[in-house]
């Protein structure tokens, strides 16, 4: 049995679907029973657990051969305090359930303890979960292409791509479809010890590349526009993010600008197969379905 936490999120959902497409038995874990109805209709088992509750997490892991674990993106409060709570619960639950194999979602740049903003919470989670299962893999993902869905509406309506990234700076990016396939692959392999797998797309991309992909999909020009650093806090505050979360996100973009979002030597370097255009096509298709 393969257990997937965060199945209603981007990476977790893609992981569950990749496992199902491979014929693997899957149990998804959700926070509330109603969130599992669509998954149950697809034939998966459904468990309910809060990630900060070790007893509930251990129960969800019962009988698992492998599990996909994650620290959800922060939405409120102190991201580092929240990570400490979730990390402690996950570590305790993995040991209590005697889980043999875990795949933990992390990020490129998580080798750094500081100066990476919110990515540092994943350094924190890696340290807390290291060695908790006999086989532990940290899947360090590149910047999700799907993150650009947050400004896709502006691309469509105004022909511009607002960006906190320098337009021509190429960084590791990857579609969550590839993240899910990589996680499923790791969950289905046999190994012992700790692995660090750093995952990016077929090539590194920039905000200018993303704008060009939107232009190709939409059939009209789309220009990348750098949001000046002095305006970013107001943009995130307008989106309803807390002061602590805003600071962590701004710290991430500062870390990217300073070259901290880079692959680590000595790790496994994987590349996905989903093209930037294909990933953007999915974003636009979903946007049109939602409007």
Short mmCIF file of C-alpha atoms in Angstrom, two decimals:
data_model
loop_
_atom_site.label_atom_id
_atom_site.label_comp_id
_atom_site.label_asym_id
_atom_site.label_seq_id
_atom_site.Cartn_x
_atom_site.Cartn_y
_atom_site.Cartn_z
CA UNK A 1 0.00 0.00 0.00
CA UNK A 2 1.32 3.41 -1.03
CA UNK A 3 0.19 6.28 1.19
CA UNK A 4 0.08 9.83 -0.15
CA UNK A 5 -0.27 12.91 2.04
CA UNK A 6 -1.34 16.21 0.50
CA UNK A 7 -3.35 14.50 -2.24
CA UNK A 8 -5.51 17.58 -2.74
CA UNK A 9 -2.44 19.68 -3.40
CA UNK A 10 -0.43 19.92 -6.59
CA UNK A 11 2.45 17.54 -5.88
CA UNK A 12 0.50 15.09 -3.74
CA UNK A 13 -2.32 14.84 -6.25
CA UNK A 14 0.08 14.17 -9.11
CA UNK A 15 1.85 11.54 -7.03
CA UNK A 16 -1.38 9.72 -6.26
CA UNK A 17 -2.44 9.79 -9.91
CA UNK A 18 0.96 8.54 -11.08
CA UNK A 19 0.82 5.63 -8.66
CA UNK A 20 -2.73 4.77 -9.70
CA UNK A 21 -1.80 4.85 -13.38
CA UNK A 22 0.90 2.31 -12.57
CA UNK A 23 -1.62 -0.01 -10.95
CA UNK A 24 -0.37 0.55 -7.41
CA UNK A 25 -2.77 0.41 -4.45
CA UNK A 26 -3.09 3.91 -3.04
CA UNK A 27 -4.35 5.42 0.19
CA UNK A 28 -4.70 9.18 0.17
CA UNK A 29 -4.67 11.19 3.38
CA UNK A 30 -6.85 14.28 3.69
CA UNK A 31 -7.62 16.68 6.52
CA UNK A 32 -11.42 16.37 6.35
CA UNK A 33 -13.64 13.46 5.25
CA UNK A 34 -15.40 15.44 2.51
CA UNK A 35 -12.04 16.07 0.83
CA UNK A 36 -11.68 12.36 0.17
CA UNK A 37 -14.94 11.75 -1.69
CA UNK A 38 -13.54 12.33 -5.18
CA UNK A 39 -10.57 10.06 -4.44
CA UNK A 40 -12.80 7.32 -3.06
CA UNK A 41 -14.82 7.48 -6.27
CA UNK A 42 -11.59 6.73 -8.15
CA UNK A 43 -11.04 3.59 -6.11
CA UNK A 44 -8.45 4.74 -3.59
CA UNK A 45 -8.55 4.21 0.14
CA UNK A 46 -9.02 7.40 2.13
CA UNK A 47 -7.66 8.23 5.57
CA UNK A 48 -8.19 11.41 7.57
CA UNK A 49 -5.33 12.95 9.51
CA UNK A 50 -3.85 16.27 10.53
CA UNK A 51 -0.15 16.47 9.79
CA UNK A 52 0.62 17.82 13.24
CA UNK A 53 -1.10 14.89 14.99
CA UNK A 54 1.35 11.99 15.31
CA UNK A 55 -1.30 9.50 16.36
CA UNK A 56 -3.51 10.25 13.35
CA UNK A 57 -0.56 10.20 10.95
CA UNK A 58 0.66 6.87 12.34
CA UNK A 59 -2.82 5.39 11.88
CA UNK A 60 -2.89 6.62 8.27
CA UNK A 61 0.49 4.94 7.67
CA UNK A 62 -0.62 1.56 9.02
CA UNK A 63 0.29 -1.21 6.59
CA UNK A 64 2.10 1.13 4.20
CA UNK A 65 5.02 -0.08 2.10
CA UNK A 66 5.92 3.49 1.16
CA UNK A 67 4.64 6.98 1.87
CA UNK A 68 4.83 10.41 0.29
CA UNK A 69 5.21 13.04 3.01
CA UNK A 70 5.39 16.81 2.85
CA UNK A 71 5.41 20.06 4.76
CA UNK A 72 2.56 22.07 3.22
CA UNK A 73 3.25 25.61 1.99
CA UNK A 74 2.56 28.07 4.82
CA UNK A 75 -0.56 30.19 4.64
CA UNK A 76 -0.59 31.88 8.06
CA UNK A 77 1.42 32.25 11.23
CA UNK A 78 5.10 31.46 11.72
CA UNK A 79 6.27 29.04 8.98
CA UNK A 80 9.22 27.83 11.04
CA UNK A 81 7.19 27.17 14.15
CA UNK A 82 4.58 25.34 12.10
CA UNK A 83 7.30 23.26 10.44
CA UNK A 84 8.66 22.28 13.85
CA UNK A 85 5.22 20.99 14.87
CA UNK A 86 4.66 19.06 11.64
CA UNK A 87 8.19 17.69 11.52
CA UNK A 88 7.99 16.38 15.08
CA UNK A 89 4.63 14.69 14.42
CA UNK A 90 5.80 13.13 11.15
CA UNK A 91 9.04 11.84 12.67
CA UNK A 92 7.20 10.28 15.59
CA UNK A 93 4.52 8.75 13.33
CA UNK A 94 7.02 7.26 10.85
CA UNK A 95 8.84 5.53 13.69
CA UNK A 96 5.64 4.42 15.39
CA UNK A 97 4.24 2.97 12.15
CA UNK A 98 7.57 1.26 11.38
CA UNK A 99 7.43 2.71 7.87
CA UNK A 100 10.08 1.12 5.68
CA UNK A 101 10.26 3.68 2.85
CA UNK A 102 9.45 7.39 2.74
CA UNK A 103 9.68 10.02 0.03
CA UNK A 104 9.64 13.55 1.40
CA UNK A 105 8.96 16.56 -0.80
CA UNK A 106 11.67 19.19 -0.47
CA UNK A 107 13.21 21.87 -2.66
CA UNK A 108 16.39 22.61 -4.52
CA UNK A 109 18.31 24.91 -2.20
CA UNK A 110 17.27 23.01 0.93
CA UNK A 111 20.91 22.24 1.68
CA UNK A 112 21.15 25.78 3.08
CA UNK A 113 20.04 26.39 6.66
CA UNK A 114 19.58 30.14 6.16
CA UNK A 115 19.19 32.89 3.56
CA UNK A 116 16.61 31.03 1.44
CA UNK A 117 13.41 32.25 3.08
CA UNK A 118 10.63 29.67 3.10
CA UNK A 119 12.93 27.05 1.54
CA UNK A 120 14.75 26.96 4.88
CA UNK A 121 11.67 25.28 6.37
CA UNK A 122 12.46 22.34 4.09
CA UNK A 123 16.03 22.24 5.37
CA UNK A 124 14.36 22.04 8.76
CA UNK A 125 12.02 19.20 7.73
CA UNK A 126 14.88 17.25 6.13
CA UNK A 127 16.85 17.43 9.38
CA UNK A 128 13.86 16.27 11.43
CA UNK A 129 12.97 13.32 9.16
CA UNK A 130 16.47 12.13 8.29
CA UNK A 131 16.89 8.49 9.30
CA UNK A 132 13.32 8.05 10.52
CA UNK A 133 12.72 5.30 7.94
CA UNK A 134 15.29 2.70 6.82
CA UNK A 135 14.90 4.08 3.28
CA UNK A 136 14.39 7.84 3.11
CA UNK A 137 14.44 9.97 -0.05
CA UNK A 138 14.28 13.74 -0.08
CA UNK A 139 12.82 14.82 -3.42
CA UNK A 140 14.16 18.33 -3.94
CA UNK A 141 11.97 19.91 -6.57
CA UNK A 142 12.68 22.88 -8.76
CA UNK A 143 10.37 25.90 -8.80
CA UNK A 144 6.90 24.63 -9.71
CA UNK A 145 5.82 25.80 -13.17
CA UNK A 146 2.28 25.67 -11.79
CA UNK A 147 3.14 28.51 -9.40
CA UNK A 148 2.69 30.77 -12.43
CA UNK A 149 -1.01 29.88 -12.42
CA UNK A 150 -1.36 32.59 -9.75
CA UNK A 151 -0.75 35.24 -12.42
CA UNK A 152 -2.21 33.40 -15.41
CA UNK A 153 -5.33 35.55 -15.32
CA UNK A 154 -3.21 38.67 -15.75
CA UNK A 155 -1.42 37.04 -18.69
CA UNK A 156 -4.73 36.40 -20.39
CA UNK A 157 -6.34 39.75 -19.66
CA UNK A 158 -3.37 42.13 -19.90
CA UNK A 159 -0.67 40.31 -21.86
CA UNK A 160 1.92 40.66 -19.10
CA UNK A 161 3.53 38.15 -16.74
CA UNK A 162 4.23 39.76 -13.33
CA UNK A 163 7.36 38.22 -11.86
CA UNK A 164 9.45 38.38 -8.69
CA UNK A 165 12.23 36.67 -10.70
CA UNK A 166 14.64 38.55 -12.95
CA UNK A 167 13.17 37.95 -16.43
CA UNK A 168 16.27 36.39 -17.98
CA UNK A 169 17.58 34.45 -14.97
CA UNK A 170 17.26 30.73 -15.68
CA UNK A 171 16.58 28.52 -12.65
CA UNK A 172 15.50 24.91 -12.15
CA UNK A 173 11.74 24.73 -12.78
CA UNK A 174 9.58 21.66 -13.12
CA UNK A 175 5.96 20.71 -13.73
CA UNK A 176 4.19 19.06 -10.82
CA UNK A 177 3.28 16.27 -13.25
CA UNK A 178 6.97 15.36 -13.30
CA UNK A 179 7.19 15.73 -9.52
CA UNK A 180 4.39 13.21 -9.13
CA UNK A 181 5.99 10.75 -11.52
CA UNK A 182 9.37 11.08 -9.79
CA UNK A 183 7.82 10.54 -6.36
CA UNK A 184 5.89 7.50 -7.58
CA UNK A 185 9.07 6.10 -9.11
CA UNK A 186 10.96 6.50 -5.85
CA UNK A 187 8.13 4.98 -3.83
CA UNK A 188 8.17 1.92 -6.08
CA UNK A 189 11.93 1.35 -5.91
CA UNK A 190 13.84 -0.62 -3.32
CA UNK A 191 16.85 0.88 -1.60
CA UNK A 192 18.31 1.42 1.86
CA UNK A 193 19.68 4.53 3.49
CA UNK A 194 19.15 8.17 2.54
CA UNK A 195 18.88 9.60 -0.97
CA UNK A 196 18.67 13.20 -2.15
CA UNK A 197 17.10 13.52 -5.58
CA UNK A 198 17.07 16.97 -7.18
CA UNK A 199 14.44 17.30 -9.88
CA UNK A 200 14.06 19.90 -12.63
CA UNK A 201 12.36 20.04 -15.99
CA UNK A 202 13.95 19.08 -19.33
CA UNK A 203 15.99 22.30 -19.08
CA UNK A 204 16.23 25.32 -16.79
CA UNK A 205 13.86 28.19 -17.59
CA UNK A 206 13.45 31.89 -16.92
CA UNK A 207 10.43 34.15 -16.47
CA UNK A 208 11.00 35.26 -20.08
CA UNK A 209 10.73 31.63 -21.16
CA UNK A 210 7.49 31.29 -19.20
CA UNK A 211 6.08 34.44 -20.83
CA UNK A 212 7.01 33.06 -24.25
CA UNK A 213 5.23 29.80 -23.44
CA UNK A 214 2.08 31.72 -22.43
CA UNK A 215 2.33 33.72 -25.66
CA UNK A 216 2.56 30.54 -27.70
CA UNK A 217 -0.42 28.96 -25.95
CA UNK A 218 -2.56 32.12 -26.08
CA UNK A 219 -1.54 33.09 -29.60
CA UNK A 220 -0.65 36.67 -28.68
CA UNK A 221 2.28 38.51 -27.07
CA UNK A 222 2.95 38.20 -23.34
CA UNK A 223 5.73 40.26 -21.78
CA UNK A 224 7.47 39.46 -18.47
CA UNK A 225 7.35 42.39 -16.04
CA UNK A 226 9.62 42.45 -12.99
CA UNK A 227 7.81 43.54 -9.85
CA UNK A 228 10.26 45.87 -8.04
CA UNK A 229 11.43 44.62 -4.62
CA UNK A 230 9.92 47.63 -2.85
CA UNK A 231 6.45 46.72 -4.16
CA UNK A 232 6.46 43.01 -3.39
CA UNK A 233 5.44 43.15 0.25
CA UNK A 234 2.30 45.10 -0.64
CA UNK A 235 1.48 42.61 -3.41
CA UNK A 236 1.66 39.65 -1.01
CA UNK A 237 -0.22 41.51 1.72
CA UNK A 238 -3.00 42.26 -0.77
CA UNK A 239 -3.16 38.50 -1.43
CA UNK A 240 -4.00 38.04 2.27
CA UNK A 241 -0.73 36.50 3.46
CA UNK A 242 0.43 37.04 7.01
CA UNK A 243 3.47 39.15 7.85
CA UNK A 244 5.51 36.03 8.72
CA UNK A 245 4.59 34.19 5.52
CA UNK A 246 5.24 37.30 3.43
CA UNK A 247 8.71 37.66 4.95
CA UNK A 248 9.49 33.98 4.27
CA UNK A 249 8.39 34.21 0.63
CA UNK A 250 10.32 37.43 0.03
CA UNK A 251 13.35 35.75 1.59
CA UNK A 252 13.02 32.93 -0.93
CA UNK A 253 13.10 35.32 -3.90
CA UNK A 254 16.06 37.14 -2.37
CA UNK A 255 17.82 33.78 -1.99
CA UNK A 256 17.10 32.93 -5.64
CA UNK A 257 18.51 36.29 -6.71
CA UNK A 258 21.63 35.61 -4.63
CA UNK A 259 22.24 32.20 -6.22
CA UNK A 260 21.12 30.09 -3.26
CA UNK A 261 18.54 28.19 -5.35
CA UNK A 262 21.05 25.84 -6.93
CA UNK A 263 21.70 22.13 -7.12
CA UNK A 264 23.96 20.54 -4.55
CA UNK A 265 27.02 18.55 -5.62
CA UNK A 266 26.90 14.85 -4.85
CA UNK A 267 23.14 14.45 -5.11
CA UNK A 268 21.10 12.61 -7.75
CA UNK A 269 20.11 15.02 -10.50
CA UNK A 270 16.94 14.02 -12.37
CA UNK A 271 15.08 15.79 -15.15
CA UNK A 272 11.42 15.48 -16.00
CA UNK A 273 9.94 15.23 -19.47
CA UNK A 274 7.09 17.78 -19.41
CA UNK A 275 7.87 20.76 -21.64
CA UNK A 276 7.27 24.30 -20.48
CA UNK A 277 4.64 24.78 -23.19
CA UNK A 278 2.78 21.64 -22.14
CA UNK A 279 2.78 22.74 -18.51
CA UNK A 280 1.51 26.21 -19.41
CA UNK A 281 -1.18 24.68 -21.64
CA UNK A 282 -2.47 22.82 -18.58
CA UNK A 283 -2.50 26.05 -16.57
CA UNK A 284 -4.48 27.90 -19.23
CA UNK A 285 -6.89 25.00 -19.69
CA UNK A 286 -7.58 24.91 -15.95
CA UNK A 287 -8.01 28.68 -15.83
CA UNK A 288 -10.60 28.54 -18.60
CA UNK A 289 -12.38 25.65 -16.91
CA UNK A 290 -12.62 27.66 -13.69
CA UNK A 291 -13.99 30.81 -15.33
#
